[in-house]
């Protein structure tokens, strides 16, 4: 039986056997995640790309130490590159002494400077599983510098938990026992399911889902992504969709936290504009969401950026939904975010400095390393 929330206001929307709620800022997501971790009775399992040893990260680590001492199973799976500062945190010893377990995925060594093909895969997922009954997933990292970013995180209960539980079991077995395993995604019979990439097995499940949905879009496709550095096939699909009358809107931040990725993205602007894609730059803050909404019928939110690293290399996780209310809510989020955007047209492209355009085109040669 699923645990009932102590605060009914935290349940969010209900759809048949599911409860779900969106958080539209990192601060709101952190507050909710922290509160439910405080209430955990059995387990806290976190898979996270960026977990920094700053004031926010220390706050969560101190809570995890406390819960581990209370005999709650606490397991952290963090990316060694994204969570580099956590690796040297003095709180790690207290955490391990209390009974907590932490694994840093895929360490980078000094010789990797000359072997960049070993930089990937990275764990880019941001999923929190509490007592095997509540999940949080989306784009939210644990880093104080992201406090004022616009992001999307979803809280879930319901049958989708079985998919998340199996994904955590698989990755934990790999780390604990170093055994070869195959994880198969299960699509729930309801309107939500949890889909993830695990590049070791070249599954690319999220990319295949996006491609399939774009190919069958009839009315519109609304995309929000921190980065937009796609492969040729993805660009071709967008162009073909525009040609058959589908309205495509792409929203990216005016400035992300990775300048080289911004420069490479600019090299795609002419192709997008000539295809008919409408481009918007979010200006209020960094927009870190990774969402797509199609035809009032399908939507996704998760960790996957619209770039080749997320598509083909990283471990990523997205929630897919065909629930009408959830889809329409994500569509409304996109419409609201447009109010803080400027549209990029041919005039805006002409105003981009030549040096930036040049670097962008050259940078395509190295786009696999833009993370």
mmCIF file of C-alpha atoms in Angstrom:
data_model
loop_
_atom_site.group_PDB
_atom_site.id
_atom_site.type_symbol
_atom_site.label_atom_id
_atom_site.label_comp_id
_atom_site.label_asym_id
_atom_site.label_seq_id
_atom_site.Cartn_x
_atom_site.Cartn_y
_atom_site.Cartn_z
ATOM 1 C CA UNK A 1 0.000 0.000 0.000
ATOM 2 C CA UNK A 2 1.325 3.423 -0.898
ATOM 3 C CA UNK A 3 2.121 5.745 1.974
ATOM 4 C CA UNK A 4 -0.398 8.560 2.447
ATOM 5 C CA UNK A 5 1.109 12.049 2.568
ATOM 6 C CA UNK A 6 0.854 13.839 5.891
ATOM 7 C CA UNK A 7 0.214 17.092 4.057
ATOM 8 C CA UNK A 8 -2.640 16.653 1.567
ATOM 9 C CA UNK A 9 -1.453 19.741 -0.276
ATOM 10 C CA UNK A 10 1.656 17.847 -1.331
ATOM 11 C CA UNK A 11 -0.246 15.144 -3.197
ATOM 12 C CA UNK A 12 -0.682 17.156 -6.361
ATOM 13 C CA UNK A 13 -2.948 16.044 -9.197
ATOM 14 C CA UNK A 14 -4.454 12.580 -9.394
ATOM 15 C CA UNK A 15 -4.922 10.472 -12.511
ATOM 16 C CA UNK A 16 -6.475 7.057 -11.917
ATOM 17 C CA UNK A 17 -3.829 5.230 -9.861
ATOM 18 C CA UNK A 18 -1.262 8.034 -10.004
ATOM 19 C CA UNK A 19 -0.564 11.198 -8.066
ATOM 20 C CA UNK A 20 1.737 13.773 -9.572
ATOM 21 C CA UNK A 21 2.862 17.331 -9.069
ATOM 22 C CA UNK A 22 5.181 19.642 -10.996
ATOM 23 C CA UNK A 23 7.723 21.948 -9.364
ATOM 24 C CA UNK A 24 8.785 24.868 -11.547
ATOM 25 C CA UNK A 25 11.784 26.155 -9.618
ATOM 26 C CA UNK A 26 14.805 24.529 -8.073
ATOM 27 C CA UNK A 27 14.031 26.056 -4.679
ATOM 28 C CA UNK A 28 10.510 24.600 -4.527
ATOM 29 C CA UNK A 29 11.783 21.189 -5.619
ATOM 30 C CA UNK A 30 14.598 21.220 -3.045
ATOM 31 C CA UNK A 31 12.198 22.132 -0.230
ATOM 32 C CA UNK A 32 9.785 19.322 -1.115
ATOM 33 C CA UNK A 33 12.541 16.743 -1.599
ATOM 34 C CA UNK A 34 14.208 17.675 1.684
ATOM 35 C CA UNK A 35 10.943 17.470 3.623
ATOM 36 C CA UNK A 36 10.103 14.009 2.318
ATOM 37 C CA UNK A 37 13.631 12.762 2.949
ATOM 38 C CA UNK A 38 13.196 13.931 6.559
ATOM 39 C CA UNK A 39 10.070 11.740 6.766
ATOM 40 C CA UNK A 40 11.677 8.659 5.152
ATOM 41 C CA UNK A 41 11.268 5.462 7.192
ATOM 42 C CA UNK A 42 12.913 2.781 5.030
ATOM 43 C CA UNK A 43 15.151 4.109 2.285
ATOM 44 C CA UNK A 44 16.469 7.144 0.414
ATOM 45 C CA UNK A 45 18.057 6.460 -2.965
ATOM 46 C CA UNK A 46 19.429 9.298 -5.084
ATOM 47 C CA UNK A 47 20.980 9.184 -8.533
ATOM 48 C CA UNK A 48 22.389 12.621 -9.343
ATOM 49 C CA UNK A 49 24.661 14.243 -11.902
ATOM 50 C CA UNK A 50 25.551 17.415 -9.962
ATOM 51 C CA UNK A 51 25.730 17.211 -6.166
ATOM 52 C CA UNK A 52 28.024 19.975 -4.952
ATOM 53 C CA UNK A 53 29.594 20.284 -1.512
ATOM 54 C CA UNK A 54 28.238 23.807 -0.972
ATOM 55 C CA UNK A 55 25.779 25.080 1.642
ATOM 56 C CA UNK A 56 22.870 23.276 -0.026
ATOM 57 C CA UNK A 57 24.760 20.030 -0.605
ATOM 58 C CA UNK A 58 26.005 20.045 2.992
ATOM 59 C CA UNK A 59 22.446 20.532 4.223
ATOM 60 C CA UNK A 60 21.308 17.439 2.335
ATOM 61 C CA UNK A 61 24.381 15.444 3.411
ATOM 62 C CA UNK A 62 23.791 16.270 7.060
ATOM 63 C CA UNK A 63 20.217 15.063 6.674
ATOM 64 C CA UNK A 64 21.408 11.858 4.978
ATOM 65 C CA UNK A 65 23.855 11.238 7.829
ATOM 66 C CA UNK A 66 21.039 11.702 10.342
ATOM 67 C CA UNK A 67 18.738 9.309 8.453
ATOM 68 C CA UNK A 68 21.500 6.705 8.084
ATOM 69 C CA UNK A 69 22.032 6.809 11.849
ATOM 70 C CA UNK A 70 18.293 6.165 12.201
ATOM 71 C CA UNK A 71 18.847 2.942 10.209
ATOM 72 C CA UNK A 72 17.272 4.292 7.035
ATOM 73 C CA UNK A 73 19.049 2.822 3.999
ATOM 74 C CA UNK A 74 20.677 5.779 2.217
ATOM 75 C CA UNK A 75 22.304 5.153 -1.165
ATOM 76 C CA UNK A 76 23.841 7.929 -3.282
ATOM 77 C CA UNK A 77 24.983 7.316 -6.845
ATOM 78 C CA UNK A 78 26.710 10.451 -8.120
ATOM 79 C CA UNK A 79 28.614 11.263 -11.257
ATOM 80 C CA UNK A 80 32.322 11.669 -10.504
ATOM 81 C CA UNK A 81 32.687 14.630 -12.887
ATOM 82 C CA UNK A 82 29.436 16.456 -12.089
ATOM 83 C CA UNK A 83 29.796 15.875 -8.329
ATOM 84 C CA UNK A 84 33.551 16.346 -8.115
ATOM 85 C CA UNK A 85 33.473 18.683 -5.100
ATOM 86 C CA UNK A 86 31.403 16.188 -3.078
ATOM 87 C CA UNK A 87 34.145 13.600 -3.450
ATOM 88 C CA UNK A 88 36.419 15.663 -1.205
ATOM 89 C CA UNK A 89 33.760 16.686 1.325
ATOM 90 C CA UNK A 90 34.696 15.998 4.983
ATOM 91 C CA UNK A 91 31.066 14.900 5.479
ATOM 92 C CA UNK A 92 31.646 11.754 3.416
ATOM 93 C CA UNK A 93 33.453 9.989 6.252
ATOM 94 C CA UNK A 94 30.597 10.734 8.673
ATOM 95 C CA UNK A 95 28.133 9.540 6.061
ATOM 96 C CA UNK A 96 29.927 6.229 5.543
ATOM 97 C CA UNK A 97 30.495 5.755 9.284
ATOM 98 C CA UNK A 98 26.752 6.207 9.799
ATOM 99 C CA UNK A 99 26.071 3.359 7.363
ATOM 100 C CA UNK A 100 25.402 5.329 4.186
ATOM 101 C CA UNK A 101 26.661 4.143 0.812
ATOM 102 C CA UNK A 102 27.980 6.390 -1.964
ATOM 103 C CA UNK A 103 29.348 5.503 -5.367
ATOM 104 C CA UNK A 104 31.018 7.979 -7.712
ATOM 105 C CA UNK A 105 30.438 6.844 -11.251
ATOM 106 C CA UNK A 106 33.189 6.841 -13.894
ATOM 107 C CA UNK A 107 36.199 8.615 -12.373
ATOM 108 C CA UNK A 108 38.319 10.671 -14.770
ATOM 109 C CA UNK A 109 42.079 10.294 -14.546
ATOM 110 C CA UNK A 110 44.798 12.643 -15.775
ATOM 111 C CA UNK A 111 45.490 10.441 -18.822
ATOM 112 C CA UNK A 112 41.900 10.967 -20.005
ATOM 113 C CA UNK A 113 43.073 14.339 -21.302
ATOM 114 C CA UNK A 114 44.540 12.457 -24.251
ATOM 115 C CA UNK A 115 41.830 9.747 -24.361
ATOM 116 C CA UNK A 116 38.612 11.801 -24.536
ATOM 117 C CA UNK A 117 36.648 8.823 -25.879
ATOM 118 C CA UNK A 118 36.734 7.514 -22.295
ATOM 119 C CA UNK A 119 34.984 10.604 -20.888
ATOM 120 C CA UNK A 120 31.579 9.014 -21.406
ATOM 121 C CA UNK A 121 29.118 7.759 -20.392
ATOM 122 C CA UNK A 122 28.213 10.049 -17.526
ATOM 123 C CA UNK A 123 25.301 9.626 -15.145
ATOM 124 C CA UNK A 124 23.131 12.625 -15.999
ATOM 125 C CA UNK A 125 19.984 11.407 -14.215
ATOM 126 C CA UNK A 126 18.357 13.361 -11.381
ATOM 127 C CA UNK A 127 16.075 10.847 -9.665
ATOM 128 C CA UNK A 128 15.225 10.540 -5.975
ATOM 129 C CA UNK A 129 13.355 7.461 -4.685
ATOM 130 C CA UNK A 130 11.987 7.559 -1.132
ATOM 131 C CA UNK A 131 10.772 4.421 0.666
ATOM 132 C CA UNK A 132 10.164 2.866 -2.785
ATOM 133 C CA UNK A 133 6.896 4.822 -2.818
ATOM 134 C CA UNK A 134 7.680 8.388 -3.914
ATOM 135 C CA UNK A 135 9.886 9.600 -6.744
ATOM 136 C CA UNK A 136 11.183 12.973 -7.816
ATOM 137 C CA UNK A 137 12.755 13.278 -11.237
ATOM 138 C CA UNK A 138 13.425 15.959 -13.834
ATOM 139 C CA UNK A 139 16.216 18.467 -14.299
ATOM 140 C CA UNK A 140 16.929 19.593 -10.723
ATOM 141 C CA UNK A 141 20.489 19.200 -9.418
ATOM 142 C CA UNK A 142 21.859 19.785 -5.912
ATOM 143 C CA UNK A 143 23.881 22.988 -6.316
ATOM 144 C CA UNK A 144 23.467 26.371 -4.649
ATOM 145 C CA UNK A 145 24.426 28.215 -7.853
ATOM 146 C CA UNK A 146 21.233 26.923 -9.486
ATOM 147 C CA UNK A 147 18.920 28.338 -6.817
ATOM 148 C CA UNK A 148 17.241 30.893 -9.084
ATOM 149 C CA UNK A 149 17.133 28.799 -12.240
ATOM 150 C CA UNK A 150 13.908 27.891 -13.980
ATOM 151 C CA UNK A 151 13.601 24.112 -13.930
ATOM 152 C CA UNK A 152 10.952 21.392 -13.973
ATOM 153 C CA UNK A 153 10.799 18.516 -11.500
ATOM 154 C CA UNK A 154 7.943 16.046 -11.111
ATOM 155 C CA UNK A 155 6.892 14.191 -7.960
ATOM 156 C CA UNK A 156 5.163 10.857 -8.493
ATOM 157 C CA UNK A 157 3.420 8.021 -6.720
ATOM 158 C CA UNK A 158 1.681 5.064 -8.296
ATOM 159 C CA UNK A 159 2.508 2.047 -10.498
ATOM 160 C CA UNK A 160 5.345 3.911 -12.223
ATOM 161 C CA UNK A 161 7.340 3.277 -9.031
ATOM 162 C CA UNK A 162 7.911 -0.327 -10.119
ATOM 163 C CA UNK A 163 9.842 0.893 -13.168
ATOM 164 C CA UNK A 164 11.958 3.254 -11.067
ATOM 165 C CA UNK A 165 12.527 0.565 -8.438
ATOM 166 C CA UNK A 166 13.786 -1.858 -11.069
ATOM 167 C CA UNK A 167 16.067 0.790 -12.581
ATOM 168 C CA UNK A 168 17.619 1.518 -9.177
ATOM 169 C CA UNK A 169 18.002 -2.198 -8.414
ATOM 170 C CA UNK A 170 19.790 -2.727 -11.710
ATOM 171 C CA UNK A 171 22.247 0.125 -11.316
ATOM 172 C CA UNK A 172 22.906 -0.719 -7.653
ATOM 173 C CA UNK A 173 23.627 -4.358 -8.492
ATOM 174 C CA UNK A 174 26.091 -3.201 -11.127
ATOM 175 C CA UNK A 175 27.908 -1.072 -8.560
ATOM 176 C CA UNK A 176 27.718 -3.494 -5.655
ATOM 177 C CA UNK A 177 28.558 -6.719 -7.440
ATOM 178 C CA UNK A 178 30.089 -5.572 -10.747
ATOM 179 C CA UNK A 179 27.990 -8.068 -12.675
ATOM 180 C CA UNK A 180 26.907 -7.701 -16.275
ATOM 181 C CA UNK A 181 23.179 -7.147 -16.415
ATOM 182 C CA UNK A 182 20.488 -6.159 -18.837
ATOM 183 C CA UNK A 183 17.756 -3.788 -17.742
ATOM 184 C CA UNK A 184 14.544 -3.761 -19.738
ATOM 185 C CA UNK A 185 12.163 -0.805 -19.500
ATOM 186 C CA UNK A 186 8.580 -1.729 -18.715
ATOM 187 C CA UNK A 187 5.831 0.507 -20.005
ATOM 188 C CA UNK A 188 3.045 0.744 -17.471
ATOM 189 C CA UNK A 189 -0.474 0.137 -18.645
ATOM 190 C CA UNK A 190 -1.477 3.601 -17.463
ATOM 191 C CA UNK A 191 -0.738 7.061 -18.868
ATOM 192 C CA UNK A 192 2.735 7.456 -17.354
ATOM 193 C CA UNK A 193 5.948 5.509 -17.663
ATOM 194 C CA UNK A 194 9.601 5.902 -16.743
ATOM 195 C CA UNK A 195 12.089 5.600 -19.575
ATOM 196 C CA UNK A 196 15.867 5.697 -19.309
ATOM 197 C CA UNK A 197 18.994 5.313 -21.382
ATOM 198 C CA UNK A 198 21.819 3.090 -20.330
ATOM 199 C CA UNK A 199 24.488 3.623 -22.926
ATOM 200 C CA UNK A 200 26.466 0.480 -22.092
ATOM 201 C CA UNK A 201 23.805 -1.457 -23.956
ATOM 202 C CA UNK A 202 23.320 1.091 -26.764
ATOM 203 C CA UNK A 203 19.591 1.217 -26.075
ATOM 204 C CA UNK A 204 18.947 4.911 -26.790
ATOM 205 C CA UNK A 205 15.362 4.369 -25.644
ATOM 206 C CA UNK A 206 14.602 8.026 -24.944
ATOM 207 C CA UNK A 207 15.978 9.157 -28.291
ATOM 208 C CA UNK A 208 13.902 6.521 -30.113
ATOM 209 C CA UNK A 209 10.779 7.665 -28.288
ATOM 210 C CA UNK A 210 11.406 11.307 -29.215
ATOM 211 C CA UNK A 211 12.064 10.392 -32.856
ATOM 212 C CA UNK A 212 8.885 8.333 -33.068
ATOM 213 C CA UNK A 213 6.731 11.082 -31.576
ATOM 214 C CA UNK A 214 8.204 13.819 -33.765
ATOM 215 C CA UNK A 215 7.672 11.668 -36.840
ATOM 216 C CA UNK A 216 3.945 11.336 -36.036
ATOM 217 C CA UNK A 217 3.272 14.900 -34.834
ATOM 218 C CA UNK A 218 0.387 16.600 -36.642
ATOM 219 C CA UNK A 219 -0.179 20.021 -35.030
ATOM 220 C CA UNK A 220 2.700 21.270 -32.890
ATOM 221 C CA UNK A 221 5.916 20.380 -31.069
ATOM 222 C CA UNK A 222 7.094 22.557 -28.167
ATOM 223 C CA UNK A 223 10.659 21.877 -26.991
ATOM 224 C CA UNK A 224 12.528 23.307 -24.001
ATOM 225 C CA UNK A 225 16.167 22.379 -23.499
ATOM 226 C CA UNK A 226 19.264 23.758 -21.788
ATOM 227 C CA UNK A 227 21.353 22.770 -24.826
ATOM 228 C CA UNK A 228 20.444 22.221 -28.463
ATOM 229 C CA UNK A 229 23.244 20.386 -30.261
ATOM 230 C CA UNK A 230 21.420 17.628 -32.189
ATOM 231 C CA UNK A 231 22.413 15.040 -34.758
ATOM 232 C CA UNK A 232 21.473 15.291 -38.448
ATOM 233 C CA UNK A 233 18.566 12.882 -38.204
ATOM 234 C CA UNK A 234 16.926 14.889 -35.438
ATOM 235 C CA UNK A 235 17.280 18.115 -37.438
ATOM 236 C CA UNK A 236 15.899 16.393 -40.525
ATOM 237 C CA UNK A 237 12.850 15.182 -38.613
ATOM 238 C CA UNK A 238 12.120 18.705 -37.389
ATOM 239 C CA UNK A 239 12.438 20.037 -40.941
ATOM 240 C CA UNK A 240 10.082 17.374 -42.305
ATOM 241 C CA UNK A 241 7.575 18.076 -39.537
ATOM 242 C CA UNK A 242 7.579 21.793 -40.415
ATOM 243 C CA UNK A 243 7.123 20.910 -44.090
ATOM 244 C CA UNK A 244 3.930 19.012 -43.317
ATOM 245 C CA UNK A 245 2.502 21.953 -41.367
ATOM 246 C CA UNK A 246 3.551 21.168 -37.783
ATOM 247 C CA UNK A 247 4.294 24.246 -35.681
ATOM 248 C CA UNK A 248 7.632 23.799 -33.935
ATOM 249 C CA UNK A 249 8.796 26.080 -31.153
ATOM 250 C CA UNK A 250 12.207 25.698 -29.529
ATOM 251 C CA UNK A 251 13.082 27.408 -26.249
ATOM 252 C CA UNK A 252 16.646 27.591 -24.937
ATOM 253 C CA UNK A 253 18.316 29.920 -22.426
ATOM 254 C CA UNK A 254 19.792 33.144 -23.737
ATOM 255 C CA UNK A 255 22.926 32.092 -21.847
ATOM 256 C CA UNK A 256 23.486 28.631 -20.380
ATOM 257 C CA UNK A 257 26.222 27.679 -17.918
ATOM 258 C CA UNK A 258 28.430 26.360 -20.731
ATOM 259 C CA UNK A 259 29.505 29.011 -23.235
ATOM 260 C CA UNK A 260 30.990 26.627 -25.840
ATOM 261 C CA UNK A 261 27.643 24.816 -26.061
ATOM 262 C CA UNK A 262 25.896 28.162 -26.596
ATOM 263 C CA UNK A 263 28.272 29.031 -29.415
ATOM 264 C CA UNK A 264 27.786 25.668 -31.138
ATOM 265 C CA UNK A 265 24.012 26.007 -30.790
ATOM 266 C CA UNK A 266 24.116 29.312 -32.697
ATOM 267 C CA UNK A 267 25.463 27.463 -35.745
ATOM 268 C CA UNK A 268 22.119 25.650 -36.007
ATOM 269 C CA UNK A 269 20.008 28.806 -36.040
ATOM 270 C CA UNK A 270 20.048 29.329 -39.857
ATOM 271 C CA UNK A 271 19.048 25.710 -40.481
ATOM 272 C CA UNK A 272 16.235 25.932 -37.935
ATOM 273 C CA UNK A 273 14.902 29.252 -39.225
ATOM 274 C CA UNK A 274 15.000 28.162 -42.867
ATOM 275 C CA UNK A 275 13.116 24.989 -41.904
ATOM 276 C CA UNK A 276 10.371 27.026 -40.222
ATOM 277 C CA UNK A 277 11.231 26.394 -36.573
ATOM 278 C CA UNK A 278 10.421 29.298 -34.242
ATOM 279 C CA UNK A 279 13.237 29.953 -31.769
ATOM 280 C CA UNK A 280 12.946 31.644 -28.390
ATOM 281 C CA UNK A 281 15.646 32.674 -25.924
ATOM 282 C CA UNK A 282 14.638 32.659 -22.258
ATOM 283 C CA UNK A 283 16.047 35.767 -20.548
ATOM 284 C CA UNK A 284 14.781 35.829 -16.956
ATOM 285 C CA UNK A 285 17.368 33.310 -15.713
ATOM 286 C CA UNK A 286 18.944 30.083 -16.917
ATOM 287 C CA UNK A 287 16.173 27.766 -18.054
ATOM 288 C CA UNK A 288 17.290 24.228 -17.222
ATOM 289 C CA UNK A 289 14.091 22.324 -18.148
ATOM 290 C CA UNK A 290 14.154 19.381 -20.522
ATOM 291 C CA UNK A 291 10.582 19.025 -21.780
ATOM 292 C CA UNK A 292 8.699 18.314 -24.974
ATOM 293 C CA UNK A 293 4.943 18.602 -25.613
ATOM 294 C CA UNK A 294 3.233 17.320 -28.771
ATOM 295 C CA UNK A 295 -0.343 17.774 -30.073
ATOM 296 C CA UNK A 296 -2.051 17.995 -26.648
ATOM 297 C CA UNK A 297 -1.550 14.213 -26.526
ATOM 298 C CA UNK A 298 1.983 13.424 -25.386
ATOM 299 C CA UNK A 299 4.684 15.019 -23.241
ATOM 300 C CA UNK A 300 7.928 14.253 -21.478
ATOM 301 C CA UNK A 301 9.948 15.773 -18.657
ATOM 302 C CA UNK A 302 13.286 14.566 -17.389
ATOM 303 C CA UNK A 303 17.061 14.926 -17.634
ATOM 304 C CA UNK A 304 17.494 14.589 -21.410
ATOM 305 C CA UNK A 305 18.790 17.630 -23.285
ATOM 306 C CA UNK A 306 18.314 17.902 -27.031
ATOM 307 C CA UNK A 307 21.925 17.056 -27.780
ATOM 308 C CA UNK A 308 23.854 14.054 -28.976
ATOM 309 C CA UNK A 309 25.448 13.421 -25.580
ATOM 310 C CA UNK A 310 22.056 12.956 -23.923
ATOM 311 C CA UNK A 311 20.736 11.025 -26.919
ATOM 312 C CA UNK A 312 23.550 8.496 -27.279
ATOM 313 C CA UNK A 313 26.072 8.563 -24.428
ATOM 314 C CA UNK A 314 24.747 9.517 -20.994
ATOM 315 C CA UNK A 315 22.522 7.658 -18.619
ATOM 316 C CA UNK A 316 19.314 9.725 -18.674
ATOM 317 C CA UNK A 317 15.812 9.348 -17.252
ATOM 318 C CA UNK A 318 12.498 10.835 -18.412
ATOM 319 C CA UNK A 319 8.874 10.466 -17.451
ATOM 320 C CA UNK A 320 6.622 10.027 -20.503
ATOM 321 C CA UNK A 321 2.922 10.833 -20.244
ATOM 322 C CA UNK A 322 -0.200 10.729 -22.370
ATOM 323 C CA UNK A 323 -2.366 11.921 -19.481
ATOM 324 C CA UNK A 324 -4.404 14.828 -20.853
ATOM 325 C CA UNK A 325 -4.211 16.997 -17.743
ATOM 326 C CA UNK A 326 -0.450 16.536 -17.315
ATOM 327 C CA UNK A 327 0.194 17.225 -21.000
ATOM 328 C CA UNK A 328 -1.883 20.400 -20.925
ATOM 329 C CA UNK A 329 -0.150 21.588 -17.759
ATOM 330 C CA UNK A 330 3.268 21.207 -19.379
ATOM 331 C CA UNK A 331 1.946 23.043 -22.421
ATOM 332 C CA UNK A 332 0.816 25.883 -20.158
ATOM 333 C CA UNK A 333 4.258 26.007 -18.559
ATOM 334 C CA UNK A 334 5.739 26.528 -22.014
ATOM 335 C CA UNK A 335 3.260 29.310 -22.808
ATOM 336 C CA UNK A 336 4.031 31.041 -19.513
ATOM 337 C CA UNK A 337 7.786 30.813 -20.129
ATOM 338 C CA UNK A 338 7.356 32.481 -23.525
ATOM 339 C CA UNK A 339 6.514 35.694 -21.666
ATOM 340 C CA UNK A 340 10.141 35.823 -20.514
ATOM 341 C CA UNK A 341 11.599 35.141 -23.966
ATOM 342 C CA UNK A 342 12.645 37.019 -27.054
ATOM 343 C CA UNK A 343 12.063 35.475 -30.468
ATOM 344 C CA UNK A 344 15.148 34.889 -32.601
ATOM 345 C CA UNK A 345 14.662 35.789 -36.279
ATOM 346 C CA UNK A 346 16.966 36.471 -39.211
ATOM 347 C CA UNK A 347 17.685 39.967 -37.910
ATOM 348 C CA UNK A 348 18.788 38.531 -34.563
ATOM 349 C CA UNK A 349 20.989 36.026 -36.398
ATOM 350 C CA UNK A 350 22.577 38.867 -38.340
ATOM 351 C CA UNK A 351 23.435 40.658 -35.095
ATOM 352 C CA UNK A 352 25.428 37.720 -33.719
ATOM 353 C CA UNK A 353 29.155 38.557 -33.991
ATOM 354 C CA UNK A 354 31.002 36.821 -36.786
ATOM 355 C CA UNK A 355 33.610 35.419 -34.381
ATOM 356 C CA UNK A 356 30.889 33.681 -32.369
ATOM 357 C CA UNK A 357 29.342 32.178 -35.504
ATOM 358 C CA UNK A 358 32.751 30.977 -36.672
ATOM 359 C CA UNK A 359 33.567 29.350 -33.342
ATOM 360 C CA UNK A 360 30.119 27.753 -33.363
ATOM 361 C CA UNK A 361 30.629 26.093 -36.730
ATOM 362 C CA UNK A 362 34.141 24.931 -35.822
ATOM 363 C CA UNK A 363 32.851 23.709 -32.475
ATOM 364 C CA UNK A 364 30.568 21.200 -34.170
ATOM 365 C CA UNK A 365 33.666 19.086 -34.702
ATOM 366 C CA UNK A 366 33.963 18.729 -30.922
ATOM 367 C CA UNK A 367 30.285 18.715 -29.926
ATOM 368 C CA UNK A 368 30.521 15.277 -28.346
ATOM 369 C CA UNK A 369 32.548 16.839 -25.499
ATOM 370 C CA UNK A 370 30.147 19.714 -24.718
ATOM 371 C CA UNK A 371 28.980 18.699 -21.262
#
